[in-house]
Coordinates of N, CA and C in Angstrom, one line a residue:
M70 N 0.6 54.9 -1.8 CA 1.1 54.1 -3.0 C 2.2 54.9 -3.6
A71 N 3.3 54.2 -4.0 CA 4.4 54.9 -4.6 C 4.0 55.5 -6.0
V72 N 4.5 56.7 -6.2 CA 4.2 57.4 -7.5 C 4.9 56.7 -8.7
G73 N 4.1 56.6 -9.7 CA 4.6 55.9 -10.9 C 4.5 54.4 -11.0
K74 N 3.9 53.8 -9.9 CA 3.7 52.4 -9.9 C 2.4 52.0 -10.5
N75 N 2.1 50.8 -10.8 CA 0.8 50.3 -11.3 C 0.3 51.2 -12.4
K76 N 1.1 51.3 -13.4 CA 0.7 52.1 -14.5 C -0.5 51.6 -15.3
R77 N -0.8 50.2 -15.2 CA -1.8 49.6 -16.0 C -3.2 49.8 -15.3
I78 N -3.3 50.4 -14.2 CA -4.6 50.5 -13.5 C -5.6 51.2 -14.4
S79 N -5.2 52.3 -14.9 CA -6.2 53.2 -15.7 C -6.5 52.5 -17.1
K80 N -5.6 51.7 -17.6 CA -5.8 51.1 -18.9 C -6.6 49.9 -18.8
G81 N -7.1 49.4 -19.9 CA -8.0 48.2 -20.0 C -7.1 47.0 -19.8
K82 N -7.7 45.8 -19.8 CA -7.0 44.5 -19.7 C -6.2 44.4 -21.0
K83 N -5.1 43.7 -20.8 CA -4.2 43.4 -21.9 C -4.9 42.5 -22.9
G84 N -5.0 42.8 -24.2 CA -5.7 41.9 -25.1 C -7.2 42.1 -24.9
G85 N -7.9 41.9 -26.0 CA -9.4 42.0 -25.9 C -9.9 40.9 -25.0
K86 N -11.2 41.0 -24.6 CA -11.9 40.0 -23.8 C -12.1 38.7 -24.5
K87 N -11.7 37.6 -23.9 CA -11.8 36.3 -24.6 C -13.2 35.9 -24.7
K88 N -13.6 35.4 -25.9 CA -15.0 34.9 -26.1 C -15.2 33.6 -25.4
A89 N -16.3 33.6 -24.6 CA -16.6 32.4 -23.8 C -17.0 31.3 -24.7
V90 N -16.3 30.1 -24.7 CA -16.7 29.0 -25.5 C -17.3 27.9 -24.7
D91 N -18.4 27.3 -25.1 CA -19.1 26.3 -24.4 C -18.2 25.0 -24.4
P92 N -17.7 24.5 -23.3 CA -16.8 23.4 -23.3 C -17.5 22.1 -23.9
F93 N -18.8 22.0 -23.8 CA -19.5 20.8 -24.3 C -19.6 20.8 -25.8
S94 N -19.3 21.9 -26.4 CA -19.3 21.9 -27.9 C -18.1 21.1 -28.4
K95 N -17.1 20.8 -27.6 CA -15.9 20.1 -28.0 C -15.9 18.6 -27.6
K96 N -17.1 18.2 -27.0 CA -17.1 16.9 -26.4 C -18.1 16.0 -27.2
D97 N -17.8 14.6 -27.1 CA -18.7 13.6 -27.8 C -19.2 12.7 -26.7
W98 N -20.4 12.1 -27.0 CA -21.0 11.1 -26.1 C -20.7 9.7 -26.6
Y99 N -20.4 8.9 -25.7 CA -20.1 7.5 -26.0 C -21.0 6.6 -25.2
D100 N -21.4 5.4 -25.8 CA -22.3 4.5 -25.1 C -21.4 3.5 -24.3
I101 N -21.8 3.2 -23.0 CA -21.1 2.3 -22.2 C -21.7 0.9 -22.3
K102 N -21.0 -0.1 -22.7 CA -21.5 -1.5 -22.8 C -21.0 -2.4 -21.7
A103 N -21.9 -3.1 -21.1 CA -21.5 -4.0 -20.0 C -21.2 -5.4 -20.6
P104 N -20.5 -6.2 -19.9 CA -20.2 -7.6 -20.4 C -21.5 -8.4 -20.6
S105 N -21.4 -9.5 -21.3 CA -22.6 -10.3 -21.7 C -23.2 -11.1 -20.5
I106 N -22.4 -11.2 -19.4 CA -22.9 -11.9 -18.2 C -24.1 -11.2 -17.6
F107 N -24.3 -9.9 -17.9 CA -25.4 -9.2 -17.3 C -26.6 -9.1 -18.4
N108 N -27.8 -9.0 -17.8 CA -29.0 -9.0 -18.7 C -29.1 -7.8 -19.6
S109 N -28.8 -6.6 -18.9 CA -28.9 -5.3 -19.6 C -27.5 -4.9 -20.0
R110 N -27.3 -4.7 -21.3 CA -25.9 -4.4 -21.8 C -25.6 -2.9 -21.8
N111 N -26.7 -2.1 -22.0 CA -26.5 -0.6 -22.1 C -26.5 0.0 -20.7
V112 N -25.3 0.4 -20.3 CA -25.2 1.0 -18.9 C -25.6 2.5 -18.9
G113 N -25.1 3.2 -19.9 CA -25.4 4.6 -20.0 C -24.5 5.3 -21.0
K114 N -24.3 6.6 -20.8 CA -23.4 7.3 -21.7 C -22.3 8.0 -20.9
T115 N -21.2 8.3 -21.6 CA -20.1 9.1 -21.0 C -19.6 10.1 -22.0
L116 N -19.0 11.2 -21.4 CA -18.5 12.3 -22.2 C -17.0 12.2 -22.3
V117 N -16.5 12.7 -23.5 CA -15.1 12.8 -23.6 C -14.8 13.9 -24.6
T118 N -13.7 14.7 -24.4 CA -13.3 15.7 -25.3 C -12.8 15.1 -26.7
R119 N -13.3 15.6 -27.8 CA -12.9 15.1 -29.1 C -11.4 15.1 -29.3
T120 N -11.0 14.2 -30.2 CA -9.6 14.1 -30.5 C -9.0 15.4 -31.1
Q121 N -8.0 15.9 -30.5 CA -7.4 17.2 -30.9 C -5.9 17.1 -30.8
G122 N -5.2 17.1 -31.9 CA -3.8 17.1 -31.9 C -3.3 15.7 -31.4
T123 N -2.5 15.7 -30.4 CA -1.9 14.4 -29.9 C -2.8 13.8 -28.8
K124 N -3.9 14.6 -28.4 CA -4.8 14.1 -27.3 C -5.9 13.3 -28.0
I125 N -5.8 12.0 -27.9 CA -6.8 11.1 -28.5 C -8.0 10.8 -27.6
A126 N -9.2 10.9 -28.1 CA -10.4 10.7 -27.3 C -10.4 9.3 -26.6
S127 N -10.1 8.3 -27.4 CA -10.2 6.9 -26.9 C -9.3 6.7 -25.7
E128 N -8.1 7.4 -25.7 CA -7.2 7.2 -24.7 C -7.7 7.8 -23.4
G129 N -8.5 8.9 -23.5 CA -9.1 9.6 -22.4 C -10.2 8.7 -21.8
L130 N -10.8 7.8 -22.6 CA -11.9 7.0 -22.1 C -11.4 5.7 -21.4
K131 N -10.3 5.2 -21.9 CA -9.8 3.9 -21.3 C -9.5 4.1 -19.8
H132 N -9.8 3.0 -19.1 CA -9.6 2.9 -17.7 C -10.4 3.8 -16.8
R133 N -11.5 4.3 -17.4 CA -12.5 5.0 -16.6 C -13.3 3.9 -15.8
V134 N -13.7 4.2 -14.6 CA -14.5 3.2 -13.8 C -15.9 3.8 -13.6
F135 N -16.8 2.9 -14.0 CA -18.3 3.3 -13.8 C -18.9 2.4 -12.7
E136 N -19.6 3.1 -11.8 CA -20.3 2.3 -10.7 C -21.8 2.2 -11.1
V137 N -22.3 1.0 -11.2 CA -23.6 0.8 -11.6 C -24.3 -0.2 -10.6
S138 N -25.6 0.1 -10.4 CA -26.4 -0.8 -9.5 C -26.7 -2.1 -10.3
L139 N -26.5 -3.2 -9.6 CA -26.8 -4.6 -10.2 C -28.2 -4.7 -10.6
A140 N -29.1 -3.9 -9.9 CA -30.6 -4.0 -10.3 C -30.8 -3.5 -11.7
D141 N -30.0 -2.5 -12.1 CA -30.1 -1.9 -13.5 C -29.5 -2.9 -14.5
L142 N -28.4 -3.6 -14.1 CA -27.8 -4.5 -15.0 C -28.6 -5.8 -15.2
Q143 N -29.3 -6.2 -14.2 CA -30.1 -7.5 -14.2 C -31.6 -7.2 -14.5
N144 N -32.0 -6.0 -14.5 CA -33.4 -5.6 -14.6 C -34.3 -6.3 -13.5
D145 N -33.7 -6.3 -12.3 CA -34.3 -7.0 -11.1 C -34.1 -6.2 -9.9
E146 N -35.1 -5.6 -9.3 CA -35.0 -4.8 -8.1 C -34.4 -5.5 -6.9
D147 N -34.5 -6.8 -6.8 CA -34.0 -7.6 -5.7 C -32.5 -7.4 -5.5
H148 N -31.8 -7.0 -6.6 CA -30.3 -6.8 -6.5 C -29.9 -5.4 -6.3
A149 N -30.8 -4.5 -5.8 CA -30.6 -3.1 -5.7 C -29.5 -2.7 -4.7
F150 N -29.2 -3.6 -3.8 CA -28.2 -3.3 -2.7 C -26.8 -3.6 -3.2
R151 N -26.6 -4.1 -4.4 CA -25.2 -4.4 -4.9 C -24.8 -3.3 -5.9
K152 N -23.5 -2.9 -5.7 CA -23.0 -1.9 -6.7 C -21.9 -2.6 -7.5
I153 N -21.9 -2.6 -8.8 CA -20.9 -3.2 -9.6 C -20.0 -2.1 -10.2
R154 N -18.7 -2.3 -10.2 CA -17.8 -1.4 -10.8 C -17.3 -2.0 -12.2
L155 N -17.5 -1.2 -13.2 CA -17.1 -1.6 -14.5 C -16.0 -0.7 -15.1
R156 N -14.9 -1.3 -15.6 CA -13.8 -0.4 -16.1 C -13.8 -0.5 -17.6
A157 N -13.6 0.7 -18.2 CA -13.5 0.8 -19.7 C -12.2 0.2 -20.1
E158 N -12.3 -0.8 -21.0 CA -11.1 -1.5 -21.5 C -10.7 -1.1 -22.9
D159 N -11.8 -0.9 -23.8 CA -11.5 -0.6 -25.2 C -12.7 0.2 -25.8
V160 N -12.3 1.0 -26.8 CA -13.3 1.8 -27.5 C -13.5 1.3 -28.9
Q161 N -14.7 1.0 -29.3 CA -15.0 0.6 -30.7 C -16.1 1.4 -31.3
G162 N -15.8 2.3 -32.2 CA -16.8 3.2 -32.8 C -17.2 4.1 -31.7
K163 N -18.5 4.2 -31.4 CA -19.0 5.0 -30.4 C -19.4 4.2 -29.1
N164 N -18.9 3.0 -29.0 CA -19.1 2.1 -27.9 C -17.9 1.9 -27.0
V165 N -18.1 2.0 -25.7 CA -17.0 1.7 -24.8 C -17.2 0.4 -24.1
L166 N -16.3 -0.6 -24.4 CA -16.5 -1.9 -23.9 C -15.8 -2.0 -22.5
T167 N -16.6 -2.5 -21.5 CA -16.1 -2.5 -20.1 C -16.0 -4.0 -19.6
N168 N -15.3 -4.1 -18.5 CA -15.1 -5.4 -17.9 C -15.3 -5.2 -16.4
F169 N -15.6 -6.3 -15.7 CA -15.8 -6.2 -14.2 C -14.6 -5.7 -13.5
W170 N -14.8 -4.8 -12.5 CA -13.7 -4.2 -11.8 C -14.0 -4.1 -10.3
G171 N -14.9 -4.8 -9.8 CA -15.1 -4.8 -8.4 C -16.6 -4.8 -8.1
M172 N -16.9 -5.0 -6.8 CA -18.3 -5.1 -6.3 C -18.3 -4.6 -4.9
D173 N -19.5 -4.0 -4.5 CA -19.6 -3.4 -3.2 C -21.1 -3.5 -2.8
F174 N -21.3 -3.3 -1.5 CA -22.7 -3.2 -0.9 C -23.1 -1.8 -0.7
T175 N -24.3 -1.5 -0.8 CA -24.8 -0.1 -0.5 C -24.7 0.0 1.0
T176 N -24.5 1.2 1.5 CA -24.3 1.5 2.9 C -25.6 1.1 3.7
D177 N -26.7 1.5 3.1 CA -28.0 1.2 3.9 C -28.2 -0.3 4.1
K178 N -27.9 -1.1 3.1 CA -28.0 -2.6 3.2 C -27.2 -3.1 4.4
L179 N -25.9 -2.7 4.4 CA -24.9 -3.1 5.4 C -25.4 -2.7 6.8
R180 N -25.9 -1.5 6.9 CA -26.4 -1.0 8.2 C -27.6 -1.8 8.7
S181 N -28.5 -2.2 7.7 CA -29.7 -2.9 8.1 C -29.4 -4.3 8.6
L182 N -28.3 -4.9 8.2 CA -28.0 -6.2 8.6 C -27.4 -6.3 10.0
V183 N -26.8 -5.2 10.5 CA -26.1 -5.2 11.8 C -27.2 -5.0 12.9
K184 N -27.3 -5.9 13.8 CA -28.3 -5.8 14.8 C -27.7 -6.2 16.2
K185 N -28.4 -6.0 17.2 CA -28.0 -6.4 18.6 C -28.2 -7.9 18.8
W186 N -27.7 -8.5 19.8 CA -27.9 -9.8 20.3 C -27.4 -10.9 19.3
Q187 N -26.5 -10.6 18.4 CA -25.9 -11.6 17.5 C -24.5 -11.3 17.2
S188 N -23.7 -12.3 16.8 CA -22.3 -12.1 16.5 C -22.1 -11.7 15.0
L189 N -21.3 -10.8 14.7 CA -20.9 -10.5 13.3 C -19.6 -11.1 13.0
I190 N -19.5 -11.9 11.9 CA -18.3 -12.6 11.6 C -17.8 -12.1 10.2
E191 N -16.6 -11.7 10.1 CA -16.0 -11.2 8.8 C -14.7 -11.9 8.5
A192 N -14.5 -12.1 7.2 CA -13.2 -12.7 6.8 C -12.9 -12.1 5.4
H193 N -11.6 -12.1 5.1 CA -11.2 -11.6 3.8 C -10.0 -12.5 3.3
V194 N -9.9 -12.6 2.0 CA -8.8 -13.5 1.4 C -8.4 -13.0 0.1
D195 N -7.1 -13.1 -0.3 CA -6.6 -12.8 -1.6 C -6.6 -14.0 -2.4
V196 N -7.2 -14.0 -3.6 CA -7.2 -15.2 -4.5 C -6.8 -14.8 -5.9
K197 N -6.3 -15.8 -6.6 CA -5.9 -15.6 -8.0 C -6.8 -16.5 -8.9
T198 N -7.5 -15.9 -9.9 CA -8.3 -16.7 -10.8 C -7.5 -17.4 -11.8
T199 N -8.1 -18.3 -12.6 CA -7.4 -19.0 -13.7 C -6.8 -18.1 -14.8
D200 N -7.5 -16.9 -15.0 CA -7.0 -16.0 -16.0 C -6.2 -14.9 -15.4
N201 N -5.5 -15.2 -14.3 CA -4.5 -14.3 -13.6 C -5.0 -12.9 -13.1
Y202 N -6.2 -12.9 -12.7 CA -6.7 -11.7 -11.9 C -6.5 -12.0 -10.4
T203 N -5.9 -11.0 -9.7 CA -5.8 -11.2 -8.3 C -6.9 -10.4 -7.6
L204 N -7.7 -11.0 -6.8 CA -8.9 -10.4 -6.2 C -8.8 -10.5 -4.7
R205 N -9.4 -9.5 -4.0 CA -9.6 -9.6 -2.6 C -11.1 -9.7 -2.3
L206 N -11.5 -10.8 -1.7 CA -12.9 -11.1 -1.4 C -13.1 -10.8 0.1
F207 N -14.2 -10.1 0.4 CA -14.6 -9.8 1.8 C -15.9 -10.5 2.0
C208 N -16.0 -11.3 3.1 CA -17.2 -12.0 3.4 C -17.8 -11.5 4.8
I209 N -19.1 -11.5 4.9 CA -19.7 -11.1 6.1 C -20.8 -12.1 6.5
A210 N -21.0 -12.4 7.7 CA -22.1 -13.3 8.2 C -22.5 -13.0 9.6
F211 N -23.7 -13.4 9.9 CA -24.3 -13.2 11.3 C -24.8 -14.4 11.8
T212 N -24.7 -14.6 13.1 CA -25.2 -15.8 13.8 C -26.7 -15.7 13.9
K213 N -27.4 -16.8 14.0 CA -28.9 -16.7 14.2 C -29.3 -17.7 15.2
K214 N -30.5 -17.5 15.7 CA -31.1 -18.4 16.8 C -31.4 -19.8 16.2
R215 N -31.2 -20.8 17.0 CA -31.5 -22.1 16.6 C -33.1 -22.2 16.7
A216 N -33.6 -23.2 16.0 CA -35.0 -23.5 16.1 C -35.4 -23.8 17.5
N217 N -36.6 -23.3 17.9 CA -37.1 -23.4 19.3 C -36.1 -23.0 20.4
Q218 N -35.3 -21.9 20.1 CA -34.4 -21.4 21.1 C -35.1 -20.3 22.0
Q219 N -35.0 -20.5 23.3 CA -35.6 -19.5 24.2 C -34.8 -18.3 24.5
K220 N -33.4 -18.6 24.5 CA -32.5 -17.5 24.9 C -32.6 -16.3 23.9
R221 N -32.5 -15.1 24.5 CA -32.6 -13.9 23.7 C -31.5 -13.7 22.7
T222 N -30.3 -14.0 23.2 CA -29.0 -13.8 22.4 C -28.6 -15.0 21.7
C223 N -27.8 -14.8 20.6 CA -27.1 -15.9 19.9 C -25.7 -15.6 19.6
Y224 N -24.9 -15.5 20.6 CA -23.5 -15.1 20.4 C -22.7 -16.4 20.2
A225 N -21.8 -16.4 19.2 CA -20.9 -17.5 19.0 C -19.6 -17.3 19.9
Q226 N -19.0 -18.4 20.3 CA -17.8 -18.4 21.1 C -16.6 -18.0 20.1
S227 N -15.6 -17.4 20.7 CA -14.5 -17.0 19.8 C -13.8 -18.2 19.1
S228 N -13.8 -19.4 19.7 CA -13.2 -20.5 19.0 C -14.1 -20.9 17.8
Q229 N -15.5 -20.8 18.0 CA -16.4 -21.1 16.9 C -16.2 -20.0 15.8
I230 N -16.0 -18.8 16.2 CA -15.9 -17.7 15.2 C -14.6 -18.0 14.3
R231 N -13.5 -18.4 15.0 CA -12.3 -18.8 14.3 C -12.5 -19.9 13.3
Q232 N -13.2 -20.9 13.7 CA -13.5 -22.1 12.9 C -14.3 -21.6 11.6
I233 N -15.4 -20.8 11.9 CA -16.2 -20.3 10.8 C -15.4 -19.5 9.8
R234 N -14.5 -18.6 10.4 CA -13.7 -17.8 9.5 C -12.7 -18.6 8.6
R235 N -12.2 -19.7 9.2 CA -11.3 -20.6 8.5 C -12.1 -21.3 7.3
K236 N -13.3 -21.7 7.6 CA -14.2 -22.3 6.6 C -14.5 -21.3 5.5
M237 N -14.8 -20.1 5.9 CA -15.1 -19.0 4.9 C -14.0 -18.9 3.9
R238 N -12.8 -18.7 4.5 CA -11.6 -18.5 3.6 C -11.4 -19.7 2.7
E239 N -11.5 -20.9 3.2 CA -11.3 -22.1 2.5 C -12.3 -22.2 1.3
I240 N -13.6 -21.9 1.5 CA -14.6 -21.9 0.4 C -14.3 -20.9 -0.6
M241 N -14.0 -19.6 -0.1 CA -13.7 -18.5 -1.1 C -12.6 -18.8 -2.0
V242 N -11.5 -19.4 -1.4 CA -10.3 -19.7 -2.2 C -10.6 -20.8 -3.2
N243 N -11.3 -21.9 -2.8 CA -11.7 -23.0 -3.7 C -12.5 -22.5 -4.8
Q244 N -13.5 -21.7 -4.5 CA -14.5 -21.2 -5.5 C -13.8 -20.3 -6.6
A245 N -12.9 -19.4 -6.1 CA -12.2 -18.4 -7.0 C -11.1 -19.0 -7.8
Q246 N -10.3 -19.9 -7.2 CA -9.2 -20.5 -7.9 C -9.5 -21.4 -9.0
S247 N -10.7 -22.0 -9.0 CA -11.1 -23.0 -9.9 C -11.8 -22.5 -11.2
C248 N -11.9 -21.1 -11.3 CA -12.6 -20.6 -12.5 C -12.0 -19.3 -12.9
D249 N -12.4 -18.7 -14.0 CA -11.9 -17.4 -14.5 C -12.8 -16.3 -14.0
L250 N -12.5 -15.1 -14.2 CA -13.2 -13.9 -13.7 C -14.7 -13.9 -14.1
K251 N -14.9 -14.3 -15.4 CA -16.3 -14.2 -15.9 C -17.2 -15.2 -15.1
D252 N -16.7 -16.4 -14.9 CA -17.5 -17.4 -14.1 C -17.6 -17.0 -12.7
L253 N -16.6 -16.4 -12.1 CA -16.7 -16.0 -10.7 C -17.7 -14.9 -10.5
V254 N -17.9 -14.0 -11.5 CA -18.9 -12.9 -11.4 C -20.3 -13.6 -11.4
Q255 N -20.4 -14.6 -12.2 CA -21.7 -15.3 -12.3 C -22.0 -16.0 -11.0
K256 N -21.0 -16.3 -10.2 CA -21.2 -16.9 -8.8 C -21.6 -15.8 -7.8
F257 N -21.1 -14.6 -8.1 CA -21.4 -13.5 -7.2 C -22.9 -13.0 -7.3
I258 N -23.4 -13.0 -8.5 CA -24.8 -12.5 -8.7 C -25.8 -13.2 -7.9
P259 N -25.9 -14.6 -8.0 CA -26.9 -15.3 -7.2 C -26.5 -15.5 -5.8
E260 N -25.3 -15.1 -5.4 CA -24.8 -15.3 -4.0 C -24.6 -16.8 -3.7
S261 N -24.1 -17.6 -4.7 CA -23.9 -19.0 -4.5 C -22.8 -19.3 -3.5
I262 N -21.8 -18.5 -3.4 CA -20.7 -18.7 -2.4 C -21.2 -18.5 -1.0
G263 N -22.0 -17.5 -0.8 CA -22.6 -17.2 0.5 C -23.5 -18.4 1.0
K264 N -24.2 -19.0 0.1 CA -25.1 -20.1 0.4 C -24.3 -21.3 0.8
E265 N -23.2 -21.5 0.1 CA -22.3 -22.6 0.4 C -21.7 -22.5 1.7
I266 N -21.2 -21.3 2.1 CA -20.6 -21.0 3.4 C -21.7 -21.3 4.5
E267 N -22.9 -20.9 4.3 CA -24.0 -21.1 5.2 C -24.2 -22.6 5.5
K268 N -24.2 -23.3 4.4 CA -24.4 -24.8 4.5 C -23.2 -25.5 5.2
A269 N -22.0 -25.0 4.9 CA -20.8 -25.7 5.4 C -20.6 -25.4 6.9
T270 N -21.1 -24.2 7.4 CA -20.8 -23.8 8.8 C -22.0 -24.2 9.7
Q271 N -23.0 -24.8 9.2 CA -24.2 -25.2 9.9 C -23.9 -26.0 11.2
S272 N -22.9 -26.9 11.0 CA -22.5 -27.8 12.1 C -21.7 -27.0 13.2
I273 N -21.1 -25.9 12.9 CA -20.4 -25.1 13.9 C -21.3 -24.2 14.6
Y274 N -22.0 -23.3 13.9 CA -23.0 -22.4 14.4 C -23.9 -22.0 13.3
P275 N -25.3 -22.0 13.5 CA -26.1 -21.6 12.4 C -26.0 -20.1 12.0
L276 N -25.8 -19.8 10.7 CA -25.6 -18.4 10.3 C -26.7 -18.0 9.4
Q277 N -26.8 -16.6 9.3 CA -27.8 -16.0 8.4 C -27.1 -14.8 7.7
N278 N -27.8 -14.3 6.7 CA -27.2 -13.2 5.9 C -25.8 -13.3 5.6
V279 N -25.4 -14.4 5.0 CA -24.0 -14.6 4.6 C -23.8 -14.1 3.2
Y280 N -22.9 -13.1 3.0 CA -22.7 -12.4 1.7 C -21.3 -12.2 1.5
I281 N -20.9 -12.2 0.2 CA -19.6 -11.7 -0.3 C -19.9 -10.2 -0.4
R282 N -19.5 -9.4 0.6 CA -20.0 -8.0 0.6 C -19.1 -7.1 -0.3
K283 N -17.9 -7.5 -0.6 CA -17.1 -6.6 -1.3 C -16.0 -7.4 -2.1
V284 N -15.7 -7.0 -3.3 CA -14.7 -7.6 -4.2 C -13.8 -6.5 -4.7
K285 N -12.5 -6.6 -4.5 CA -11.6 -5.6 -5.1 C -10.7 -6.4 -6.1
I286 N -10.3 -5.7 -7.1 CA -9.3 -6.3 -8.1 C -8.0 -5.6 -7.8
L287 N -7.1 -6.4 -7.3 CA -5.8 -5.9 -6.9 C -4.8 -5.8 -8.1
K288 N -4.9 -6.8 -8.9 CA -4.0 -6.9 -10.0 C -4.7 -7.6 -11.2
A289 N -4.6 -6.9 -12.4 CA -5.2 -7.5 -13.6 C -4.1 -7.8 -14.6
P290 N -4.3 -8.9 -15.4 CA -3.3 -9.2 -16.4 C -3.2 -8.2 -17.5
K291 N -2.3 -8.4 -18.4 CA -2.1 -7.4 -19.5 C -3.3 -7.5 -20.4
F292 N -3.7 -6.3 -21.0 CA -4.9 -6.2 -21.8 C -4.9 -7.2 -23.0
D293 N -5.9 -7.9 -23.1 CA -6.0 -8.9 -24.3 C -7.4 -8.7 -24.9
L294 N -7.4 -8.2 -26.2 CA -8.6 -7.8 -26.9 C -9.5 -9.1 -27.1
G295 N -8.8 -10.2 -27.4 CA -9.5 -11.5 -27.7 C -10.4 -11.9 -26.4
K296 N -9.7 -11.8 -25.2 CA -10.4 -12.1 -24.0 C -11.6 -11.2 -23.7
L297 N -11.4 -9.9 -24.1 CA -12.5 -8.9 -23.8 C -13.7 -9.2 -24.8
M298 N -13.4 -9.6 -26.0 CA -14.5 -9.9 -26.9 C -15.2 -11.1 -26.5
E299 N -14.5 -12.1 -25.9 CA -15.1 -13.3 -25.3 C -16.1 -12.9 -24.2
V300 N -15.7 -12.0 -23.4 CA -16.6 -11.5 -22.3 C -17.8 -10.8 -22.8
H301 N -17.6 -10.1 -23.9 CA -18.7 -9.4 -24.5 C -19.5 -10.3 -25.5
G302 N -19.1 -11.5 -25.7 CA -19.8 -12.5 -26.4 C -20.3 -12.0 -27.8
D303 N -21.6 -11.9 -27.9 CA -22.2 -11.6 -29.2 C -22.2 -10.1 -29.5
Y304 N -21.2 -9.4 -29.1 CA -21.2 -8.0 -29.3 C -21.1 -7.6 -30.8
T305 N -22.0 -6.7 -31.2 CA -22.0 -6.2 -32.5 C -22.2 -4.7 -32.4
E306 N -21.6 -4.0 -33.3 CA -21.8 -2.5 -33.3 C -23.2 -2.2 -33.8
D307 N -23.9 -1.3 -33.0 CA -25.2 -1.0 -33.4 C -25.2 0.0 -34.6
V308 N -25.6 -0.5 -35.7 CA -25.6 0.3 -36.9 C -27.0 0.6 -37.4
G309 N -28.0 0.3 -36.6 CA -29.4 0.7 -37.0 C -30.1 -0.5 -37.7
M310 N -31.4 -0.3 -38.0 CA -32.1 -1.4 -38.6 C -32.2 -1.1 -40.1
K311 N -32.3 -2.2 -40.9 CA -32.4 -2.1 -42.3 C -33.8 -2.0 -42.7
L312 N -34.1 -1.0 -43.5 CA -35.5 -0.7 -43.9 C -35.7 -1.1 -45.4
D313 N -36.8 -1.7 -45.7 CA -37.1 -2.0 -47.1 C -37.7 -0.7 -47.7
R314 N -37.0 -0.3 -48.8 CA -37.5 0.9 -49.5 C -38.5 0.6 -50.5
A315 N -39.6 1.3 -50.5 CA -40.7 1.1 -51.4 C -40.2 1.3 -52.9
A316 N -40.7 0.5 -53.8 CA -40.3 0.6 -55.2 C -40.5 2.1 -55.7
E317 N -39.5 2.7 -56.2 CA -39.6 4.1 -56.6 C -40.6 4.2 -57.8
E318 N -41.5 5.2 -57.6 CA -42.5 5.5 -58.7 C -41.8 6.3 -59.8
P319 N -42.1 6.0 -61.0 CA -41.6 6.8 -62.1 C -42.0 8.3 -62.0
A320 N -41.0 9.2 -62.1 CA -41.4 10.6 -62.0 C -42.3 11.0 -63.1
A321 N -43.3 11.8 -62.8 CA -44.2 12.3 -63.8 C -43.6 13.3 -64.7
E322 N -43.8 13.2 -66.0 CA -43.2 14.1 -67.0 C -43.7 15.5 -66.9
P323 N -42.9 16.5 -66.9 CA -43.4 17.9 -66.7 C -44.3 18.3 -67.9
T324 N -45.5 18.8 -67.7 CA -46.4 19.2 -68.8 C -46.1 20.7 -69.1
E325 N -46.1 21.0 -70.4 CA -45.8 22.3 -70.8 C -47.1 23.2 -70.7
V326 N -47.0 24.4 -70.1 CA -48.1 25.3 -70.0 C -48.2 26.2 -71.2
V327 N -49.3 26.1 -71.9 CA -49.4 26.9 -73.2 C -49.5 28.4 -72.8
G328 N -48.7 29.2 -73.5 CA -48.8 30.6 -73.3 C -47.9 31.1 -72.2
A329 N -47.1 30.2 -71.7 CA -46.2 30.7 -70.6 C -45.0 31.4 -71.2

């Protein structure tokens, strides 16, 4: 090593040792509120660094995306295989108001549907709702055996698959274009679109396990607080319960102690 170099080796660090500060002491908890279309409105809590200088806490919260199981939102375990994405749109007090931002299937559910000896049919389509949301819907379906069928397999011909796919797209477009996002989500929950596709394609080839497996939001309109409050319906800030205070008893007069 060259003589006279690295003079700071023997000396201590420049400046005293910085005191370790717990980063959580600068953060606040906020409640996440789901839209009124779901049974359970309280999704959970989220953290954000407190407002400091030009960095505003509510700005850090906006556009966060939360992924929640539909079973938790509907208080029904039958919907456990669906994941709903909710995006934070506005902050009011300690509440974060969210809106629907997409839907997906859990991997295990999707894997359990795929089996041998049947055809898998998929279709996707881009649609625009009446309130200017552009969505991409993905549909999945499987062929099933006809009643009293002896043959082991139930494969559809490619021409039948094309017909079914055309029908799927047609129904998805008709269902989505005729309503707004809120009504469309209400169709996704009971899987009414899947049931309609199943009914419509019965004459081409009998299908089973017909689902809208995924929904992506490609383009959302400009933020409108009025529309968001409409989605949240009867939203009120939780300020606690009013308690009746018992009538105050008159304070007893202090008695003088003799000889004190």
